[in-house]
XYZ file of C-alpha atoms in Angstrom:
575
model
C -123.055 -9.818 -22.251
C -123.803 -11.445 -25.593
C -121.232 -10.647 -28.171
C -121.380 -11.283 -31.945
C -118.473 -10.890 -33.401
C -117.655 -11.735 -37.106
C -114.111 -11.995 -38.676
C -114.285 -11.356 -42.085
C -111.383 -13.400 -44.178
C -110.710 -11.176 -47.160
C -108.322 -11.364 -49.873
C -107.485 -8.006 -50.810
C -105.107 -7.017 -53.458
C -102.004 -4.546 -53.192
C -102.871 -1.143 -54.299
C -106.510 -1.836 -55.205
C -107.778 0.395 -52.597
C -111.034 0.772 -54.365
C -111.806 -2.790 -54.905
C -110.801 -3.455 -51.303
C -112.777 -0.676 -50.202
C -115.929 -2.482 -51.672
C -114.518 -6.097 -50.771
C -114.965 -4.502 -47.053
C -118.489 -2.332 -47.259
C -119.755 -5.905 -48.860
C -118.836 -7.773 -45.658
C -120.184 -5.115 -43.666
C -123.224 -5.433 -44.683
C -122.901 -9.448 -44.167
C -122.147 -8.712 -41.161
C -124.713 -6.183 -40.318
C -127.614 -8.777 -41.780
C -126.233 -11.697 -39.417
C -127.039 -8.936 -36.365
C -123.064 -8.789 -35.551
C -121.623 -6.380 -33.316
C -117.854 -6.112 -34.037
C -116.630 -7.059 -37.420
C -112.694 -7.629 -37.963
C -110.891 -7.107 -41.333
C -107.217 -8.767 -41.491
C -104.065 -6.205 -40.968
C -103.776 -3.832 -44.012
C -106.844 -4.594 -45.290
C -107.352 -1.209 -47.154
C -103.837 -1.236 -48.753
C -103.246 -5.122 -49.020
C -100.602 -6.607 -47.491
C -97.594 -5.931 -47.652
C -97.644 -2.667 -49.515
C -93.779 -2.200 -49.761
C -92.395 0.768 -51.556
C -95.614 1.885 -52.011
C -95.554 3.543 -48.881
C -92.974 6.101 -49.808
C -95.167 7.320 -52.252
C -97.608 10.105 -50.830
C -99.836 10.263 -53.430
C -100.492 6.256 -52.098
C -100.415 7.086 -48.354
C -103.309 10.407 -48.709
C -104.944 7.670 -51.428
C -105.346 5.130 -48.549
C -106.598 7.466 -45.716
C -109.232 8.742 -47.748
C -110.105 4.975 -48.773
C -110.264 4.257 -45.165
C -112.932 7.438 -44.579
C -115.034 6.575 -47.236
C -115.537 3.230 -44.930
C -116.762 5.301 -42.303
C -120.919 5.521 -43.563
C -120.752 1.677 -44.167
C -120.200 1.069 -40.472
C -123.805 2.501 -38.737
C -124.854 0.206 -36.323
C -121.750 -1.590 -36.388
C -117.974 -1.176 -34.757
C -115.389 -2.396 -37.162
C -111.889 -2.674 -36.876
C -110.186 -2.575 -40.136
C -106.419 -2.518 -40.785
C -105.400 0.383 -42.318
C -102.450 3.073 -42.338
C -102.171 5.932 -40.413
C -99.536 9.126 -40.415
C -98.956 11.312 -37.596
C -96.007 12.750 -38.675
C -94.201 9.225 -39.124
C -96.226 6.184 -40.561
C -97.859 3.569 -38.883
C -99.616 0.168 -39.275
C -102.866 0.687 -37.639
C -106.055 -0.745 -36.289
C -108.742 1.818 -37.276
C -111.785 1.327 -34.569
C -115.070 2.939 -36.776
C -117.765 2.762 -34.249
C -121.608 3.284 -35.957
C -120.599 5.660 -38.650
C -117.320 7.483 -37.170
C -113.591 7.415 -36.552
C -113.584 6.060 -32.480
C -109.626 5.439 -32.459
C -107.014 3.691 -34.066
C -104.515 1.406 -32.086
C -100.747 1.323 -33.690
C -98.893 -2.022 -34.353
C -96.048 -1.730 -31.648
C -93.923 -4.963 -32.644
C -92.743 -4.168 -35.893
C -90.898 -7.686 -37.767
C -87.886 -7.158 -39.838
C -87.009 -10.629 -40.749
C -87.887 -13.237 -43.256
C -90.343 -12.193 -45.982
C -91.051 -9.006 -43.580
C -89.279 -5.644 -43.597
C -91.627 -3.250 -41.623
C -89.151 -1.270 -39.770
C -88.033 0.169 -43.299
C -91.492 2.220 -43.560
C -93.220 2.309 -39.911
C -92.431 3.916 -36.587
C -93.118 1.659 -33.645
C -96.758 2.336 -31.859
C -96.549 2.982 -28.022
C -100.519 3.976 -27.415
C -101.938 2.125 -24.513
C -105.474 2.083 -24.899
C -108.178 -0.552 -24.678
C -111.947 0.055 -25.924
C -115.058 -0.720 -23.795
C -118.677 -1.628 -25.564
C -121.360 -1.910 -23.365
C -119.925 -4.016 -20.617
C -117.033 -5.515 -22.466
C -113.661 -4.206 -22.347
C -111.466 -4.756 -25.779
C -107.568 -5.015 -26.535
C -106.572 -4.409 -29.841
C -103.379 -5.489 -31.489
C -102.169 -6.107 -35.090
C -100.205 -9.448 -36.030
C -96.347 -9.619 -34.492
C -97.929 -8.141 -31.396
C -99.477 -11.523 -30.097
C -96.869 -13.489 -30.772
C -94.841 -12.908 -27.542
C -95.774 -14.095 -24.191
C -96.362 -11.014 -22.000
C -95.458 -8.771 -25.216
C -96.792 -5.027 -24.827
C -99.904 -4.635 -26.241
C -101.614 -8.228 -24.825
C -99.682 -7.413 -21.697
C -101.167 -3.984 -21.845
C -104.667 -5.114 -22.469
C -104.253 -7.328 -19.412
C -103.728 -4.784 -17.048
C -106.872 -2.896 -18.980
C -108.912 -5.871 -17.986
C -109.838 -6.721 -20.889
C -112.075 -9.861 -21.596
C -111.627 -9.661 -25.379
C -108.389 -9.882 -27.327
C -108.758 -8.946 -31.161
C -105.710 -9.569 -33.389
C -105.796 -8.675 -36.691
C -103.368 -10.202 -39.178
C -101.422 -10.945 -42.522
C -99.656 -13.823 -41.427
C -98.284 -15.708 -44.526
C -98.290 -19.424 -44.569
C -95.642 -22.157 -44.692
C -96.277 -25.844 -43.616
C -97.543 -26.522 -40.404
C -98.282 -22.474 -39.826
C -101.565 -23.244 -38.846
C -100.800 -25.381 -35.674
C -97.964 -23.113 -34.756
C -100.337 -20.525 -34.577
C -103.120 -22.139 -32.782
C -100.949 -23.456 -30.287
C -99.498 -19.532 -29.538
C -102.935 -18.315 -29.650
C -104.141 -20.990 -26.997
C -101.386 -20.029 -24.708
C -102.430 -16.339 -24.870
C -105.893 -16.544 -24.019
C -104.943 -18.867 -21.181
C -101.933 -16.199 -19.870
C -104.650 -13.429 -19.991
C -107.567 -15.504 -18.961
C -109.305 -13.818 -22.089
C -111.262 -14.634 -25.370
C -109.031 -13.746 -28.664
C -110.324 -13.201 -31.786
C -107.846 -13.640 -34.876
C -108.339 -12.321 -38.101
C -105.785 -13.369 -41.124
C -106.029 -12.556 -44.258
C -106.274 -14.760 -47.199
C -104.883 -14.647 -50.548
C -101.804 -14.790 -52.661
C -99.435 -11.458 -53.116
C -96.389 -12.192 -55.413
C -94.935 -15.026 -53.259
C -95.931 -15.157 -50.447
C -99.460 -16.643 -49.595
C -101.968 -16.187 -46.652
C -103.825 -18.947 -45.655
C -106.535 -17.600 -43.637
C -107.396 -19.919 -40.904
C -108.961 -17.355 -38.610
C -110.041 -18.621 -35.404
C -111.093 -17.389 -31.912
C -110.298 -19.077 -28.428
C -111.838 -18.883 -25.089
C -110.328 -17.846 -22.017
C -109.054 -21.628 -21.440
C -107.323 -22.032 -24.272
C -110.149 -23.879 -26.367
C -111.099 -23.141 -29.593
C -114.478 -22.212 -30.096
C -114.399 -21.530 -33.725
C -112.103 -21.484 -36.758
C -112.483 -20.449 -40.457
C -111.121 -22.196 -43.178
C -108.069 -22.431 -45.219
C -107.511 -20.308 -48.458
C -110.555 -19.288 -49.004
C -112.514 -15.993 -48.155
C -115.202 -16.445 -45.199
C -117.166 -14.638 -42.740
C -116.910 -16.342 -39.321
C -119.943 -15.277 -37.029
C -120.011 -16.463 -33.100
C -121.355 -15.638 -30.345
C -119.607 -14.976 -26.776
C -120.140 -14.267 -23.404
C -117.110 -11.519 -23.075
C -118.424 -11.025 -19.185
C -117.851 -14.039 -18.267
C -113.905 -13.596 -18.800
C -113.668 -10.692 -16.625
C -115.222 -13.145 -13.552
C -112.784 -16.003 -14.094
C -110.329 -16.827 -11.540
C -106.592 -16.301 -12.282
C -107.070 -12.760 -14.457
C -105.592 -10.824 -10.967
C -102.866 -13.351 -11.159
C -102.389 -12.435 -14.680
C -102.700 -8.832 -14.368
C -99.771 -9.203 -11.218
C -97.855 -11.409 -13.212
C -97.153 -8.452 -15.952
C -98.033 -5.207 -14.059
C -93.727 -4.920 -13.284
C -93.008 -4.398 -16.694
C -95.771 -2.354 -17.883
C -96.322 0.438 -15.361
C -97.643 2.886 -18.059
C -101.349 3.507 -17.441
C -103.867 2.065 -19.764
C -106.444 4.290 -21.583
C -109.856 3.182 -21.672
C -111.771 4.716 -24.663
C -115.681 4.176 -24.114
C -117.639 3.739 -27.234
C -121.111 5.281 -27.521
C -124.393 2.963 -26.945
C -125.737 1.216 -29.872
C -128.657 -0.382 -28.919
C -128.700 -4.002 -28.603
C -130.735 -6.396 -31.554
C -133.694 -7.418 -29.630
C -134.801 -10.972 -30.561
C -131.576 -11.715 -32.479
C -131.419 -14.797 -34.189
C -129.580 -17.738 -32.847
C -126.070 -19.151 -34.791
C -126.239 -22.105 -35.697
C -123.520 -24.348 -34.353
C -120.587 -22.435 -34.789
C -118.201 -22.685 -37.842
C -115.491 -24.966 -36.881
C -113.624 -25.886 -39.533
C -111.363 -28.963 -39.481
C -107.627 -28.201 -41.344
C -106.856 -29.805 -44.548
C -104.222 -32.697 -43.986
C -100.291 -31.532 -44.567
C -100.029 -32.539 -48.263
C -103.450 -31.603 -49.140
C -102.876 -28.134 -47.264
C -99.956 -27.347 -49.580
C -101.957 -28.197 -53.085
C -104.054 -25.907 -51.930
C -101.325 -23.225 -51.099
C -99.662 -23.836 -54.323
C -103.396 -23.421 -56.239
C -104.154 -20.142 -54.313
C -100.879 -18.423 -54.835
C -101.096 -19.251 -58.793
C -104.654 -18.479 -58.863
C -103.838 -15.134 -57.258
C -100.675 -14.282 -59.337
C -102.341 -14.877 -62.623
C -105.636 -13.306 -61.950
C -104.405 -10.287 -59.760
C -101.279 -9.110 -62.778
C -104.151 -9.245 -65.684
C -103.989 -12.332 -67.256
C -105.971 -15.057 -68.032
C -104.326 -17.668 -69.892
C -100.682 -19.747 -68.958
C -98.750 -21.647 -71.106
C -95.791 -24.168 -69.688
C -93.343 -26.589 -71.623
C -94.877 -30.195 -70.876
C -91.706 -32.764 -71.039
C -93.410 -35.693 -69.877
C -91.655 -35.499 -66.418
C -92.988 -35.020 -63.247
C -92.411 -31.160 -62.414
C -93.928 -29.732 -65.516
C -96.856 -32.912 -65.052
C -97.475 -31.401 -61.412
C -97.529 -27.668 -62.630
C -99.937 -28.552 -65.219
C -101.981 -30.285 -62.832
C -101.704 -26.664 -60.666
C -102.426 -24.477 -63.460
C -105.334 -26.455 -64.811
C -107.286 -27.058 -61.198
C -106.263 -23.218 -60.643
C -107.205 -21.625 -63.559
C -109.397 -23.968 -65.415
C -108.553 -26.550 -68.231
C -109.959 -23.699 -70.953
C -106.843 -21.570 -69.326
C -103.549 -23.824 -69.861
C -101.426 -24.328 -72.722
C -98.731 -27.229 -72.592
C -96.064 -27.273 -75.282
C -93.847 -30.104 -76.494
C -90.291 -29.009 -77.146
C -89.018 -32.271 -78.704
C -85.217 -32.184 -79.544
C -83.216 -35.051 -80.585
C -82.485 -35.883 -77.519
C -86.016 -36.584 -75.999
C -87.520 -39.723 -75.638
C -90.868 -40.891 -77.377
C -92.056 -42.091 -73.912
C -91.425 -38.760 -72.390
C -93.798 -37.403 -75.811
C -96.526 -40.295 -75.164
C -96.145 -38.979 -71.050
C -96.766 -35.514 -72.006
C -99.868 -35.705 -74.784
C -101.415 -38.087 -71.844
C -101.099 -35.470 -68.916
C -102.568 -32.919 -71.467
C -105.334 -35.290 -72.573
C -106.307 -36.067 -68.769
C -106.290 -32.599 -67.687
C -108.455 -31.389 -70.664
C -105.843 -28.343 -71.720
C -104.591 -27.664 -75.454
C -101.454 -29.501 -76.212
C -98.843 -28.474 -78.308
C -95.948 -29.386 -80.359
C -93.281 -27.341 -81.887
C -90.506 -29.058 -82.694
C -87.028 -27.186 -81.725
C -84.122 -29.333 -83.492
C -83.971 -27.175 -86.708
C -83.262 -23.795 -84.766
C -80.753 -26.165 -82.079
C -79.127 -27.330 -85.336
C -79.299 -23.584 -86.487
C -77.003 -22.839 -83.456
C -74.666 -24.973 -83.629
C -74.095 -24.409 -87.425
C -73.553 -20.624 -86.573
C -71.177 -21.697 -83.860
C -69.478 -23.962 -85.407
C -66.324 -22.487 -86.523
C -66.129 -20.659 -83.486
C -66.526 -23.782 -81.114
C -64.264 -25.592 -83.883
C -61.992 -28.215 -81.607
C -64.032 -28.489 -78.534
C -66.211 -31.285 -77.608
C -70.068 -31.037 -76.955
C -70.563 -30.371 -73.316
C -72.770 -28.808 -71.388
C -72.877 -25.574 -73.427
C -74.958 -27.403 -76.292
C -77.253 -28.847 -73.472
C -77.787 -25.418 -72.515
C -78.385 -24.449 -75.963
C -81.382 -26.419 -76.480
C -82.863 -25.286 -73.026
C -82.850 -21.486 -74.170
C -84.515 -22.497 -77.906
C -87.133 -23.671 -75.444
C -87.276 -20.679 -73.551
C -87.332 -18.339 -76.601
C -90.315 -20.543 -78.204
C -92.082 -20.495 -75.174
C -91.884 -16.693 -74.871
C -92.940 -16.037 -78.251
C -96.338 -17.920 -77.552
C -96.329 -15.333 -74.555
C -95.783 -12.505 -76.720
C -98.320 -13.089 -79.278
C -101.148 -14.378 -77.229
C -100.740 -12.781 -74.222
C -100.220 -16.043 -72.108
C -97.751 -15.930 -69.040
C -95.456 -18.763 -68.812
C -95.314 -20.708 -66.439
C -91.998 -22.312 -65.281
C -91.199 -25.938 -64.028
C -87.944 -26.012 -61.476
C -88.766 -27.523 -58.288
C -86.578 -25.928 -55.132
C -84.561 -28.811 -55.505
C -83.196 -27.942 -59.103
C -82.993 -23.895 -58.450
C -81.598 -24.389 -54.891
C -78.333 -25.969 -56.530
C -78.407 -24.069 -59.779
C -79.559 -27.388 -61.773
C -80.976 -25.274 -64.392
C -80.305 -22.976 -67.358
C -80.254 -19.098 -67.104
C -82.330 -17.463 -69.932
C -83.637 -21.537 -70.684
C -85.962 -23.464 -68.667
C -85.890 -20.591 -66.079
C -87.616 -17.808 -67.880
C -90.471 -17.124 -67.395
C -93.341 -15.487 -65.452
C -94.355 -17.698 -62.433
C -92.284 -20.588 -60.859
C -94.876 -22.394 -59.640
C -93.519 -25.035 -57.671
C -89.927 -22.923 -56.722
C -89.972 -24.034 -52.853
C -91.310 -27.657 -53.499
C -88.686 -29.634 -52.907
C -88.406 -33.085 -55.671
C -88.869 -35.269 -53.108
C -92.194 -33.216 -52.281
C -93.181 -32.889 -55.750
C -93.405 -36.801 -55.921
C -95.429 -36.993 -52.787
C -97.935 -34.374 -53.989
C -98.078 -35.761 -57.452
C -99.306 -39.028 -55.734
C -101.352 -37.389 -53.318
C -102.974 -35.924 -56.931
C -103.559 -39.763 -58.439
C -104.926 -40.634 -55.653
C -107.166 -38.322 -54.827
C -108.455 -38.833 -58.117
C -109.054 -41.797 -58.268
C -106.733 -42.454 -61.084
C -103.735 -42.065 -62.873
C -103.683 -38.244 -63.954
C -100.044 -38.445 -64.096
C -99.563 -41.752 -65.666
C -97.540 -44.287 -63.095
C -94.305 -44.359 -65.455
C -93.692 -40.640 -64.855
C -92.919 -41.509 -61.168
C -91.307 -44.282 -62.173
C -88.772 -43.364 -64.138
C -85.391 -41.796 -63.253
C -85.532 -38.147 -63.918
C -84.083 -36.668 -66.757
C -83.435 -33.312 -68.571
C -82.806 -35.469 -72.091
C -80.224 -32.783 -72.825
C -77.754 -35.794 -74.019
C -77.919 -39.303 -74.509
C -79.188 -41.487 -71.524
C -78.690 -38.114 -69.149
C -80.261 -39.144 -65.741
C -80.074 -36.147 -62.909
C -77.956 -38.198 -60.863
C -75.265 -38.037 -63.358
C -74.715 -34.157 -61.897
C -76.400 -33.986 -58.333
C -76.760 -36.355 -55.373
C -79.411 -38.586 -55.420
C -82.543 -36.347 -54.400
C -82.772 -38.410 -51.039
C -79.495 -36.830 -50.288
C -80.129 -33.983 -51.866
C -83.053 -32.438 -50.306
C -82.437 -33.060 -46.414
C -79.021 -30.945 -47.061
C -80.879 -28.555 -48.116
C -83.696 -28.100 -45.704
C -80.902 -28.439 -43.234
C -78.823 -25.289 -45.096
C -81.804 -23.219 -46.468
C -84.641 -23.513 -44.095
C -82.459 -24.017 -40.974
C -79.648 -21.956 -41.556
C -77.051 -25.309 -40.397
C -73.631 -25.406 -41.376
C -71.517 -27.626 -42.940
C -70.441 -29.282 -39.698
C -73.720 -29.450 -38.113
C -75.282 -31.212 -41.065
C -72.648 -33.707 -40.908
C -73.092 -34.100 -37.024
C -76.880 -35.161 -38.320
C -74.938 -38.616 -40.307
C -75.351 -36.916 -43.693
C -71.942 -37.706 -45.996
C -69.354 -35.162 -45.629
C -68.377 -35.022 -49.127
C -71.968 -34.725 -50.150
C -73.019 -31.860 -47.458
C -70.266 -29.784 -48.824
C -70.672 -30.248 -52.600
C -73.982 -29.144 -52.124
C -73.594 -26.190 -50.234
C -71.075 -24.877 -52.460
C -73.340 -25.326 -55.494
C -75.764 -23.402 -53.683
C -73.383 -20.671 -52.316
C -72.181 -20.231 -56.064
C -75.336 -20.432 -58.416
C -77.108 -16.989 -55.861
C -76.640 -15.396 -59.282
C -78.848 -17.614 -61.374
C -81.368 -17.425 -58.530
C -81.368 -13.256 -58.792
C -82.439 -13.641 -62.167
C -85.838 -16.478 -61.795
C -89.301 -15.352 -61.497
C -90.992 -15.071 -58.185
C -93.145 -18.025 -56.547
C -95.377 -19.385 -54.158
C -93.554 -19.747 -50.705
C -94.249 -23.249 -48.904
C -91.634 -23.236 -46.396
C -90.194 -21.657 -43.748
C -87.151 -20.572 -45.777
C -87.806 -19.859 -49.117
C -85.390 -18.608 -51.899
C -86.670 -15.199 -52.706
C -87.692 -12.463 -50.222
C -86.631 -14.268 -47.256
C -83.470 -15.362 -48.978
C -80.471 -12.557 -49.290
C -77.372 -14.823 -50.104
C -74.671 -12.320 -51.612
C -73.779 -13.422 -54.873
C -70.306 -12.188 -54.274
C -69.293 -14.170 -51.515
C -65.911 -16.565 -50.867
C -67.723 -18.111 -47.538
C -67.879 -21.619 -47.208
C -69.223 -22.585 -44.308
């Protein structure tokens, strides 16, 4: 049998159930005019993913189930499977199956992750339903996200022993680097365990920090892929399979012995009613197999998507961010303008007497490239201010870094007063580097609305920043910004390296510590200096505090600070 199926790649937003309702009757009817049979929405694609809190409020849950039945007319002629909520006394992420017009089952998310960005076992009981779905001749397993990740976990497991020919995952896996591979790889190894097609759906989109890439894709029963959508974008991928042939291949009673020990439950098989066939249905064309984006072009576009999405999604329109002439706020500005449009972006000059006319000349030539308004408000006078109303009080103590700090927060205030009165969210410029170690001022540099570039790491912020130039075939960050040695101008001839390893250094001690969780002694065992390794894990340990208090922004990594990051701030370890 002949199967079109069609994974539609949505970007939903949290708590918009009525714009996600139409997002989802829209690609139904796509869907329905390219003659598909099944159409696949991404995991929680009523509510948006991940809900949170909002799923202790009932007025939200009884909200989203009706959503979800006002989908139901939407759906003739079709069977969808749409990600959705569903209570039965306890909660649970859900599958709904809506087969031409009406409710035909819903399958329940049995692996439920609790780690990382992901904290599902706070609001959902576990599913334990073992069902699979037959159309026509095809028989279908149905699972949601975590579920396929596990060789001979439950619900593929259970599908296997269903004999099913046609896996369907539906997903909000978020992205870091390299997530797309990872993935591919696990979904190649189980449609070769199960001798089966799969069918992935992941959503697409940025919510708060985290950001899903997309990427869905479908693989045949050896492991090949037969057709992948792209990366952060929305998309409708239409192809055509022969399910049947699946359930003839050899090895699927292997498969079926290998896990029948484990899962001796018996398998429901819900038949779906006869919808008649298209006759004379068009051919596909060649289907969509879109090639990935290369690694540092992949996490532009990450960084663009979750900025894009932030701004949009919380109501505004415009961002303003302080432009120094260096290279963080240069690559923000670059982010903002692609993401938002030139028309969108504000950068400000915050000369003190400490900056450099170079770093001035930098910053009015970033602006100038990138087409945005470009500001200057000079903040001496009110630094001058403070310190003249300090004065007596600081009377016998050198200048130290308390004066640096000083003009950081003038900059802050100045840049949230533009916010105020226009309306423009601020964008902030510490790279992971900087806020991993605390190299920043509380209430200064890091307020704000949006940290843009918060788990891009300095030594990645130069590598995208040249990725940028070249890509455009030009200096859009002029040459000496990479050139020179990087600088808050806080003081006279202050280079970063006066306070923090060299960023060489810096940043593999703290992949090492933050994304893989090594300790003090392993990192050493690795041949980074032991004098080094432990300065900088202390300075992380010890600035968690400052790190409560920064804006949210776009994940990148495995490990970023933020949601997946719950250092105690009072805490004597140092490991």
């Amino acid at each position: 049998m002949t199967l079109r199926l069609a994974l539609a790649q949505i970007n939903p937003t949290v708590g918009d159930l009525e714009g996600n309702r139409h997002t989802i009757t829209a690609y139904l009817d796509r869907a329905r005019q390219l003659e598909a049979d099944i159409v696949v929405f991404p995991e929680m694609a009523i509510t948006g993913y991940p809900p949170e809190d909002l799923l202790l409020k009932p007025d939200f849950v009884n909200a989203a189930l009706a959503s979800l039945e006002m989908v139901l007319p939407a759906t003739r002629q079709l069977t969808a499977i749409v990600g959705t909520l569903q209570r039965d006394g306890d909660l649970y992420n859900a599958a709904a199956i809506l087969h031409d017009g009406a409710l035909a089952g819903v399958c329940r998310k049995q692996l439920l992750p609790n780690y990382g960005v992901f904290d599902e076992q706070r609001y959902f009981k576990a599913g334990q339903t073992l069902q699979v779905f037959r159309r026509g001749d095809v028989t279908i397993g149905i699972s949601i996200c975590e579920d396929i990740w596990y060789r001979d976990g439950p619900p593929s497991a259970q599908a296997c022993l269903g004999r099913a020919e046609l896996l369907i995952n539906i997903s909000a896996s978020p992205y870091h680097m390299d997530k797309g591979s990872e993935r591919q790889r696990m979904l190649a190894a189980r449609a070769t365990e199960n001798v089966a097609f799969i069918a992935y759906c992941n959503m697409v989109g940025g919510q708060d920090e985290i950001v899903f890439d997309g990427q869905s894709m479908v693989c045949g029963p050896s492991g090949e892929l037969v057709g992948r959508a792209p990366q952060f974008e929305e998309s409708l991928l239409v192809i055509d399979i022969e399910a049947g042939e699946a359930g003839r291949l050899s090895g699927r009673e292997t498969a079926r012995r290998r896990v029948q020990g484990s899962h001796e439950a018996a398998v429901q098989v819900v038949e779906l009613s006869e919808i008649p066939a298209a006759r004379g249905r068009r051919p596909l064309r060649t289907p969509a197999l879109t090639e990935p984006v290369e690694r540092i072009a992949e996490v532009y576009q990450a960084l663009l998507l979750g900025t894009r999405d932030y701004v949009r999604k919380n109501g505004f329109e415009k961002a303003v961010l302080g432009l120094s002439g260096g290279v963080d706020s240069s690559l923000v500005a670059v982010i903002a303008a692609e993401a938002l449009g030139a028309d969108n972006v504000v950068g400000v000059a915050l000369p003190t007497r400490f900056s450099s006319s170079h770093s001035f000349e930098d910053a009015g030539q970033v602006a100038r490239n990138l087409g945005i308004r470009f500001l200057t408000i000079p903040v001496d006078p009110a630094f001058q201010s403070f310190l003249d109303i300090l004065g007596p009080t600081f009377a016998g103590r050198q200048p130290d870094v308390t004066e640096e700090n000083i003009q950081s927060r003038v900059r802050g205030i100045v840049l949230m007063a533009l916010s105020n009165k226009f309306g423009w969210l601020v964008l902030t410029t510490g790279n992971k580097s900087e806020v991993g170690v605390g190299y920043s001022t509380l209430y200064g540099d890091s307020a704000g609305g949006f940290a843009v570039i918060k788990d891009v790491s300095k030594t990645l912020v130069y590598e995208l920043v040249r990725y940028l130039n070249q890509r455009a075939g030009a200096d859009l960050v002029p040459g000496r910004v990479l050139e020179k040695a990087p600088s808050a101008e806080l003081r006279p001839d202050q280079k970063d390296s006066d306070s923090l390893p060299d960023y060489s250094v810096l940043d593999p001690i703290l992949h090492a510590y933050v994304e893989e969780s090594a300790g003090a002694a392993e990192i050493v065992r690795r041949g980074l200096e032991e004098t080094a390794v432990r300065r900088v894990i202390e300075l992380v340990d010890r600035n968690e505090y400052k790190r409560r208090q920064s804006p949210p922004g776009v994940k990148i990594t495995p490990r970023a600070f933020g949601k997946d990051w719950r250092l105690p701030i009072t805490n004597q370890y140092r490991g």
